Short mmCIF file of C-alpha atoms and ligand atoms in Angstrom, two decimals:
data_model
loop_
_atom_site.label_atom_id
_atom_site.label_comp_id
_atom_site.label_asym_id
_atom_site.label_seq_id
_atom_site.Cartn_x
_atom_site.Cartn_y
_atom_site.Cartn_z
CA MET N 9 -20.91 19.98 -29.47
CA LYS N 10 -20.98 20.21 -25.69
CA LEU N 11 -20.39 23.55 -24.03
CA ALA N 12 -18.51 23.94 -20.74
CA PRO N 13 -18.34 27.41 -19.23
CA SER N 14 -15.04 27.86 -17.39
CA LEU N 15 -15.71 29.25 -13.92
CA LEU N 16 -12.17 30.68 -13.79
CA SER N 17 -13.64 33.74 -15.49
CA ALA N 18 -16.55 34.03 -13.04
CA ASP N 19 -16.72 36.07 -9.85
CA PHE N 20 -15.12 33.83 -7.19
CA GLY N 21 -17.07 35.62 -4.47
CA LYS N 22 -20.33 34.18 -5.78
CA LEU N 23 -19.31 31.12 -7.75
CA ARG N 24 -22.47 29.08 -7.24
CA ASP N 25 -24.70 31.98 -8.32
CA GLU N 26 -22.51 32.47 -11.39
CA ALA N 27 -22.79 28.77 -12.18
CA PHE N 28 -26.58 28.82 -11.79
CA GLU N 29 -26.76 31.72 -14.21
CA VAL N 30 -25.11 29.77 -17.04
CA GLU N 31 -26.48 26.33 -16.15
CA PRO N 32 -29.38 26.26 -18.65
CA GLN N 33 -27.01 26.29 -21.66
CA ALA N 34 -24.13 24.42 -20.00
CA ASP N 35 -23.43 20.74 -20.59
CA TYR N 36 -20.59 20.68 -18.05
CA PHE N 37 -18.98 23.10 -15.63
CA HIS N 38 -15.27 23.45 -16.32
CA ILE N 39 -13.32 24.04 -13.11
CA ASP N 40 -9.67 25.05 -13.20
CA VAL N 41 -7.64 23.80 -10.24
CA MET N 42 -4.19 25.45 -10.07
CA ASP N 43 -1.40 25.02 -7.54
CA GLY N 44 0.91 27.99 -8.15
CA HIS N 45 3.67 25.55 -9.28
CA PHE N 46 2.51 23.86 -12.44
CA VAL N 47 1.14 27.24 -13.50
CA PRO N 48 1.82 30.70 -12.02
CA ASN N 49 -1.67 31.08 -10.59
CA LEU N 50 -3.72 29.73 -7.68
CA THR N 51 -7.41 28.91 -7.67
CA ILE N 52 -9.52 26.53 -5.64
CA GLY N 53 -9.06 22.94 -4.51
CA PRO N 54 -11.17 19.93 -3.52
CA PRO N 55 -13.04 21.44 -0.50
CA ALA N 56 -14.29 24.43 -2.49
CA VAL N 57 -15.10 22.34 -5.56
CA ASN N 58 -16.96 19.74 -3.49
CA SER N 59 -19.00 22.43 -1.80
CA LEU N 60 -19.67 24.30 -5.04
CA ARG N 61 -21.06 21.27 -6.82
CA ARG N 62 -23.86 20.71 -4.30
CA GLY N 63 -26.96 22.10 -5.90
CA LEU N 64 -25.56 22.16 -9.44
CA SER N 65 -27.18 19.84 -11.92
CA ARG N 66 -24.44 19.46 -14.51
CA PRO N 67 -21.37 17.23 -14.37
CA LEU N 68 -17.98 18.75 -13.66
CA ASP N 69 -15.01 18.85 -15.98
CA ILE N 70 -12.21 19.29 -13.44
CA HIS N 71 -8.99 20.53 -15.05
CA LEU N 72 -6.02 19.90 -12.76
CA MET N 73 -3.15 22.27 -13.53
CA ILE N 74 -1.07 20.93 -10.67
CA ASP N 75 2.27 19.15 -10.26
CA TYR N 76 0.92 16.23 -8.19
CA PRO N 77 -2.50 15.09 -9.44
CA ALA N 78 -2.14 11.64 -7.81
CA ILE N 79 -2.52 13.20 -4.35
CA TYR N 80 -5.47 15.47 -5.09
CA ALA N 81 -7.61 13.59 -7.63
CA PRO N 82 -9.12 11.23 -5.00
CA GLN N 83 -10.17 14.22 -2.87
CA PHE N 84 -12.93 15.29 -5.28
CA ASP N 85 -16.49 14.05 -4.66
CA VAL N 86 -17.14 12.52 -8.05
CA CYS N 87 -20.65 12.25 -9.54
CA ALA N 88 -21.80 10.36 -12.61
CA GLY N 89 -20.50 11.93 -15.82
CA ASP N 90 -17.68 13.95 -14.26
CA PHE N 91 -14.23 14.12 -15.83
CA ILE N 92 -10.98 14.66 -13.99
CA THR N 93 -8.24 15.84 -16.32
CA PHE N 94 -4.54 16.02 -15.46
CA HIS N 95 -1.60 17.35 -17.44
CA ILE N 96 0.75 14.95 -19.14
CA GLU N 97 3.55 17.37 -18.15
CA ALA N 98 2.79 17.00 -14.41
CA LYS N 99 5.31 15.27 -12.14
CA ASP N 100 3.42 12.06 -11.31
CA ASP N 101 3.63 8.94 -13.48
CA PRO N 102 0.72 9.21 -15.97
CA HIS N 103 -0.18 5.50 -15.74
CA ARG N 104 -0.51 5.83 -11.97
CA VAL N 105 -2.63 8.99 -12.24
CA ILE N 106 -4.90 7.33 -14.80
CA ASP N 107 -5.50 4.40 -12.42
CA ILE N 108 -6.18 6.76 -9.52
CA ILE N 109 -8.68 8.86 -11.50
CA ALA N 110 -10.39 5.77 -12.91
CA ALA N 111 -10.80 4.43 -9.35
CA THR N 112 -12.74 7.57 -8.38
CA GLY N 113 -15.37 6.75 -11.01
CA ALA N 114 -14.65 9.89 -13.04
CA GLY N 115 -13.81 9.82 -16.72
CA VAL N 116 -10.06 10.11 -17.26
CA GLY N 117 -8.85 13.20 -19.08
CA ILE N 118 -5.35 14.12 -20.22
CA SER N 119 -4.41 17.67 -21.14
CA LEU N 120 -1.42 19.04 -23.00
CA ARG N 121 0.24 22.43 -23.10
CA PRO N 122 0.28 24.04 -26.57
CA ALA N 123 3.92 23.05 -27.24
CA THR N 124 3.68 19.41 -26.15
CA PRO N 125 3.64 17.00 -29.11
CA LEU N 126 0.44 14.98 -29.44
CA SER N 127 2.52 11.82 -29.88
CA VAL N 128 3.15 11.72 -26.10
CA LEU N 129 -0.46 10.53 -25.78
CA ARG N 130 0.18 7.26 -27.60
CA PRO N 131 0.94 5.04 -24.57
CA TYR N 132 -2.27 6.15 -22.84
CA LEU N 133 -4.84 6.19 -25.63
CA LYS N 134 -6.51 2.95 -24.56
CA GLN N 135 -7.31 4.29 -21.09
CA VAL N 136 -8.23 7.89 -21.76
CA ASP N 137 -11.81 9.17 -22.04
CA LEU N 138 -11.04 12.80 -22.88
CA VAL N 139 -8.13 14.75 -24.35
CA LEU N 140 -8.16 18.43 -23.42
CA VAL N 141 -6.16 20.45 -25.92
CA MET N 142 -4.91 23.67 -24.38
CA THR N 143 -5.02 26.41 -26.97
CA VAL N 144 -3.49 29.02 -24.67
CA GLU N 145 -0.63 28.64 -22.17
CA PRO N 146 -2.46 27.28 -19.09
CA GLY N 147 -2.91 29.57 -16.09
CA PHE N 148 -5.17 32.45 -17.05
CA SER N 149 -8.36 33.15 -18.94
CA GLY N 150 -8.74 35.97 -21.42
CA GLN N 151 -5.76 35.08 -23.64
CA GLN N 152 -5.57 34.90 -27.44
CA ILE N 153 -5.95 31.45 -28.98
CA VAL N 154 -2.76 29.94 -30.47
CA THR N 155 -2.48 30.19 -34.24
CA ASP N 156 -2.30 26.42 -34.89
CA ALA N 157 -5.37 25.50 -32.78
CA VAL N 158 -7.48 24.15 -35.65
CA GLU N 159 -4.60 22.12 -37.12
CA ARG N 160 -3.82 20.65 -33.71
CA ILE N 161 -7.42 19.55 -33.13
CA ALA N 162 -7.52 17.99 -36.58
CA GLU N 163 -4.22 16.21 -35.95
CA LEU N 164 -5.57 14.85 -32.66
CA ALA N 165 -8.79 13.68 -34.33
CA SER N 166 -6.71 11.76 -36.84
CA LEU N 167 -4.44 10.27 -34.14
CA LEU N 168 -7.47 9.10 -32.15
CA SER N 169 -9.20 7.60 -35.13
CA LYS N 170 -6.04 5.77 -36.30
CA ASN N 171 -5.76 4.25 -32.84
CA SER N 172 -9.49 3.42 -32.61
CA SER N 173 -9.78 5.67 -29.57
CA LYS N 174 -13.20 6.92 -28.57
CA ALA N 175 -11.77 9.68 -26.37
CA MET N 176 -13.68 12.94 -26.50
CA ILE N 177 -11.74 15.92 -27.85
CA ALA N 178 -11.97 19.05 -25.72
CA VAL N 179 -10.56 22.48 -26.50
CA ASP N 180 -9.70 25.03 -23.82
CA GLY N 181 -8.39 28.56 -24.22
CA GLY N 182 -9.28 31.61 -26.25
CA VAL N 183 -12.47 30.19 -27.74
CA ASN N 184 -15.04 32.74 -28.90
CA LYS N 185 -17.93 33.06 -31.35
CA ASN N 186 -15.53 33.77 -34.23
CA ASN N 187 -13.40 30.63 -33.92
CA ILE N 188 -15.74 28.06 -32.32
CA ASP N 189 -17.11 26.76 -35.63
CA SER N 190 -13.70 25.96 -37.11
CA LEU N 191 -12.63 24.20 -33.90
CA VAL N 192 -15.77 22.05 -33.88
CA ARG N 193 -15.41 21.28 -37.58
CA ALA N 194 -11.83 20.16 -36.91
CA GLY N 195 -13.10 17.70 -34.29
CA ALA N 196 -13.60 19.46 -30.95
CA GLU N 197 -16.58 17.89 -29.15
CA LEU N 198 -16.37 19.63 -25.79
CA VAL N 199 -15.70 23.35 -25.93
CA VAL N 200 -14.51 25.21 -22.84
CA VAL N 201 -15.24 28.93 -22.80
CA GLY N 202 -14.31 31.38 -20.08
CA SER N 203 -14.07 35.08 -20.79
CA ALA N 204 -16.24 35.02 -23.92
CA ILE N 205 -19.11 34.03 -21.63
CA PHE N 206 -18.38 35.67 -18.30
CA SER N 207 -17.17 39.02 -19.65
CA ALA N 208 -20.36 39.41 -21.66
CA PRO N 209 -23.07 41.65 -20.23
CA ASP N 210 -25.62 38.89 -20.86
CA ARG N 211 -23.98 35.50 -20.27
CA ARG N 212 -26.93 33.43 -21.47
CA ALA N 213 -27.13 35.43 -24.69
CA ALA N 214 -23.36 34.94 -25.17
CA MET N 215 -23.81 31.18 -24.83
CA GLU N 216 -26.69 31.18 -27.30
CA GLU N 217 -24.44 33.05 -29.75
CA LEU N 218 -21.69 30.48 -29.32
CA ILE N 219 -24.15 27.63 -29.90
CA ALA N 220 -25.62 29.41 -32.94
CA ALA N 221 -22.17 30.05 -34.42
CA VAL N 222 -21.57 26.33 -34.94
C1 LIG U 11 -6.71 28.48 -18.57
C2 LIG U 11 -7.88 27.64 -18.24
C3 LIG U 11 -9.07 27.88 -19.08
C4 LIG U 11 -9.55 29.31 -19.09
C5 LIG U 11 -10.30 29.58 -20.35
O1 LIG U 11 -5.57 27.93 -18.00
O2 LIG U 11 -7.58 26.27 -18.36
O3 LIG U 11 -10.14 27.00 -18.74
O4 LIG U 11 -10.38 29.61 -18.00
O5 LIG U 11 -10.63 30.93 -20.41
P1 LIG U 11 -10.77 31.68 -21.82
O6 LIG U 11 -11.90 31.02 -22.53
O7 LIG U 11 -11.01 33.09 -21.44
O8 LIG U 11 -9.45 31.48 -22.53
ZN1 LIG U 12 -9.21 24.88 -18.09
#
């Protein structure tokens, strides 16, 4: 299992310090980019992300919750091992977005809202490096995980294996020390955690607990 703290739950006034604090136990930094249209929330965009990453020593897992990923994906300074993930429900043609992300050198990720059927992934499975399963409605951290999260991860694992896809399975939303083990057992390989890390008094201890729970 790889762990990706979601900086959406961190203090935006000192993002790099917050990132440094959790870096020892982090495999990736998960960064939520929101446009106020695709989701009813606004966060940060390419200039802030590109500045933030200088000095960090982990790859980024950039989660684009935006209507037009084709415009913004090329604006990120990509480093080896980064992923850029867009939503299948966004307004741009997915094949075009995949090509644009691949051209940046980042791994290509596709994310789905909780109600979107996994079958929509079929046409893209050959080109996708990561599938990010949203287990809350995208937009905010600190929500309860959906009730069918484990089943959905297991269903995705089966879909990927039937199609000989090597895409990594990521889970994002409502993950905590009580449910992380079942999600990983179902097939989640990259686990995104926001509030369960950043709301804890000791973030590093919270991450150790998450790792130990699996
Ligand atoms: C929500 C974001 C998540 C969020 C996770 O739209 O995509 O990455 O920050 O936060 P928690 O773990 O608190 O649900
Ligand atoms: Zn996210």
